[in-house]
Amino acid sequence: MNVTEAVNARKSVRAFLPKPVPEETVRQILIDAARAPSGGNLQPWKTYVMAGAARDELLRRVREQWEAGNFGEGTEYDIYPKDLKEPYTARRREVGYMLYELAGVTRDDKAGRIKQMFRNYELFDAPVCLIFTIDRQMGLGQWADLGMYIQNVMLLALDHGLATCPQEAWANWYKTLTEMLSIPDEEMVFCGVALGYEDT
């Protein structure tokens, strides 16, 4: 698979097989991804890998809170601007409707939408959860560096026969993640990426 093929093949997968991903494969992906451009070579990112019992415990804790009526802990940054304007609002709405439709959820099915939304917090059954953080001192340039690093992770995963789904939704559980992963105060949770073999 060449670069053009990988870029065109990358998609956000929302159905994974339970098949474990070899630890060495994950490690190699992250090592290679770190070749991403980084101004001043700051490499301001950290990656936390959750699989097996740790992954299961994360999902258990989030489900417990969700079932108690707590749908998140808020985020430390705005995932979308509060005053999002057109054409961006329409694009966001359109893709949202499309995703729910693909899952068989109608626009007026509020319970179905909530249930489908929770699939994020089941990692769509992916066996590996990658959590990405950035040093709080960093500015917009370094956030761009982080994005390029994550893109590398997703493209390299394809090269190993794996699928991904980037999930900013995990920023909504930054307190739980910080506690479980002992994330230092100077780091901010940016997002997660579900990693595994696609269920086709």
Coordinates of C-alpha atoms in Angstrom, one line a residue:
M1 CA 0.0 0.0 0.0
N2 CA 1.5 3.3 -1.0
V3 CA 0.8 6.7 0.7
T4 CA -1.9 7.7 -1.8
E5 CA -3.7 4.4 -1.3
A6 CA -3.4 4.7 2.5
V7 CA -4.8 8.2 2.6
N8 CA -7.7 7.2 0.4
A9 CA -8.4 4.0 2.3
R10 CA -8.4 5.6 5.8
K11 CA -11.8 5.9 7.3
S12 CA -13.3 6.1 10.8
V13 CA -14.3 2.5 11.5
R14 CA -17.2 1.9 13.9
A15 CA -17.2 -1.9 14.0
F16 CA -14.2 -3.9 15.2
L17 CA -13.5 -7.6 15.8
P18 CA -12.4 -8.6 19.4
K19 CA -9.2 -10.1 18.0
P20 CA -6.2 -8.8 20.1
V21 CA -3.6 -6.6 18.5
P22 CA 0.0 -7.7 19.2
E23 CA 1.7 -5.4 21.6
E24 CA 4.8 -5.2 19.3
T25 CA 2.6 -4.0 16.4
V26 CA 1.2 -1.2 18.5
R27 CA 4.7 -0.2 19.7
Q28 CA 6.1 -0.2 16.2
I29 CA 3.2 2.0 14.9
L30 CA 3.9 4.5 17.6
I31 CA 7.6 4.5 17.1
D32 CA 7.2 5.1 13.3
A33 CA 4.4 7.7 13.8
A34 CA 6.8 9.8 15.9
R35 CA 8.5 10.7 12.6
A36 CA 5.7 13.3 12.2
P37 CA 6.8 16.9 11.6
S38 CA 7.2 18.8 14.8
G39 CA 8.4 22.4 14.9
G40 CA 11.6 22.7 16.9
N41 CA 11.3 18.9 17.3
L42 CA 9.3 19.5 20.4
Q43 CA 7.2 16.4 19.9
P44 CA 4.7 17.7 22.5
W45 CA 2.5 14.6 22.6
K46 CA 2.2 11.6 24.9
T47 CA 0.4 8.4 24.0
Y48 CA -1.2 6.0 26.5
V49 CA -2.1 2.5 25.4
M50 CA -5.0 0.7 27.1
A51 CA -5.8 -3.0 26.2
G52 CA -6.9 -6.1 28.0
A53 CA -7.9 -5.5 31.7
A54 CA -7.1 -1.8 31.7
R55 CA -9.3 -1.2 28.6
D56 CA -12.1 -3.2 30.1
E57 CA -11.9 -1.3 33.4
L58 CA -12.1 2.0 31.6
L59 CA -15.2 0.9 29.8
R60 CA -16.7 -0.4 33.0
R61 CA -16.2 2.9 34.8
V62 CA -17.6 5.0 32.0
R63 CA -20.6 2.7 31.6
E64 CA -21.3 2.9 35.4
Q65 CA -21.3 6.7 35.3
W66 CA -23.4 6.7 32.1
E67 CA -26.0 4.4 33.5
A68 CA -26.1 6.7 36.6
G69 CA -27.1 9.6 34.3
N70 CA -23.6 11.2 34.0
F71 CA -22.9 11.6 30.3
G72 CA -19.4 13.0 30.7
E73 CA -17.1 15.2 32.8
G74 CA -16.9 18.1 30.3
T75 CA -13.8 18.8 28.3
E76 CA -10.8 21.0 28.9
Y77 CA -11.1 22.6 25.4
D78 CA -13.9 23.3 23.0
I79 CA -14.2 20.4 20.6
Y80 CA -16.3 22.7 18.4
P81 CA -16.5 26.6 18.6
K82 CA -19.5 27.7 20.6
D83 CA -20.6 30.0 17.8
L84 CA -20.0 27.6 14.9
K85 CA -21.1 29.3 11.7
E86 CA -22.1 28.1 8.2
P87 CA -21.1 26.1 6.2
Y88 CA -19.6 24.2 9.2
T89 CA -22.8 23.8 11.1
A90 CA -24.5 22.2 8.1
R91 CA -21.6 19.9 7.5
R92 CA -21.6 18.7 11.1
R93 CA -25.3 18.2 11.1
E94 CA -25.3 16.3 7.8
V95 CA -22.5 13.9 8.8
G96 CA -24.3 13.3 12.2
Y97 CA -27.6 12.4 10.4
M98 CA -25.6 10.2 8.0
L99 CA -23.9 8.2 10.8
Y100 CA -27.1 7.7 12.7
E101 CA -28.9 6.6 9.5
L102 CA -26.1 4.0 8.8
A103 CA -26.7 2.7 12.3
G104 CA -30.4 2.4 11.7
V105 CA -31.3 5.3 14.0
T106 CA -34.0 7.7 12.8
R107 CA -33.8 11.5 13.5
D108 CA -36.6 11.4 16.0
D109 CA -35.3 8.4 17.9
K110 CA -33.7 10.2 20.9
A111 CA -33.1 6.9 22.9
G112 CA -31.5 5.3 19.8
R113 CA -29.2 8.3 19.3
I114 CA -28.1 8.2 22.9
K115 CA -27.4 4.4 22.7
Q116 CA -25.5 4.9 19.5
M117 CA -23.5 7.8 21.0
F118 CA -22.5 5.4 23.9
R119 CA -20.9 3.1 21.3
N120 CA -18.0 5.6 21.4
Y121 CA -17.4 4.6 25.0
E122 CA -17.3 0.9 24.0
L123 CA -14.6 1.8 21.5
F124 CA -17.0 0.2 18.9
D125 CA -15.6 -3.1 20.3
A126 CA -12.0 -2.3 19.4
P127 CA -9.5 -4.1 21.6
V128 CA -7.1 -1.2 21.9
C129 CA -7.7 2.4 23.1
L130 CA -5.0 5.0 22.4
I131 CA -5.3 8.2 24.5
F132 CA -3.3 11.2 23.3
T133 CA -2.3 14.1 25.5
I134 CA -0.5 17.4 24.9
D135 CA 1.5 19.6 27.3
R136 CA -0.7 22.5 28.5
Q137 CA 2.1 25.0 27.8
M138 CA 1.8 24.3 24.0
G139 CA 0.2 26.6 21.5
L140 CA -1.6 26.2 18.2
G141 CA 1.5 25.1 16.3
Q142 CA 2.1 22.2 18.6
W143 CA -1.6 21.2 18.4
A144 CA -1.0 20.9 14.7
D145 CA 2.0 18.8 15.3
L146 CA -0.1 16.5 17.5
G147 CA -2.6 16.2 14.7
M148 CA 0.1 15.1 12.2
Y149 CA 1.3 12.5 14.7
I150 CA -2.2 11.1 15.1
Q151 CA -2.7 11.0 11.3
N152 CA 0.6 9.0 11.0
V153 CA -0.7 6.6 13.6
M154 CA -3.9 6.0 11.6
L155 CA -2.1 5.6 8.3
L156 CA 0.5 3.3 9.7
A157 CA -2.2 1.2 11.3
L158 CA -3.6 0.6 7.8
D159 CA -0.2 -0.6 6.7
H160 CA -0.4 -3.3 9.5
G161 CA -3.9 -4.4 8.4
L162 CA -5.6 -2.5 11.2
A163 CA -8.4 0.0 11.4
T164 CA -8.9 3.1 13.5
C165 CA -11.5 5.6 14.7
P166 CA -10.4 8.9 16.1
Q167 CA -12.6 9.9 19.0
E168 CA -12.5 13.3 20.6
A169 CA -15.4 12.0 22.6
W170 CA -12.9 10.6 25.1
A171 CA -11.9 14.1 26.1
N172 CA -15.3 14.1 27.9
W173 CA -13.9 11.6 30.4
Y174 CA -10.6 13.3 31.1
K175 CA -10.9 13.0 34.9
T176 CA -11.5 9.3 34.7
L177 CA -8.6 8.9 32.3
T178 CA -6.3 11.1 34.3
E179 CA -7.0 9.0 37.4
M180 CA -6.6 5.7 35.7
L181 CA -3.5 6.5 33.7
S182 CA -1.9 8.8 36.3
I183 CA -1.6 11.5 33.7
P184 CA 0.5 14.4 35.1
D185 CA -1.2 17.8 35.8
E186 CA 0.8 19.4 32.9
E187 CA -0.9 17.2 30.3
M188 CA -4.3 17.7 28.7
V189 CA -6.3 14.9 27.3
F190 CA -7.0 15.6 23.6
C191 CA -8.6 12.5 22.2
G192 CA -8.6 8.8 21.9
V193 CA -8.3 6.5 18.9
A194 CA -9.9 3.1 18.7
L195 CA -7.5 0.5 17.2
G196 CA -8.2 -3.0 16.0
Y197 CA -9.2 -5.2 13.1
E198 CA -12.3 -4.1 11.2
D199 CA -15.4 -6.2 11.4
T200 CA -16.5 -6.3 7.8

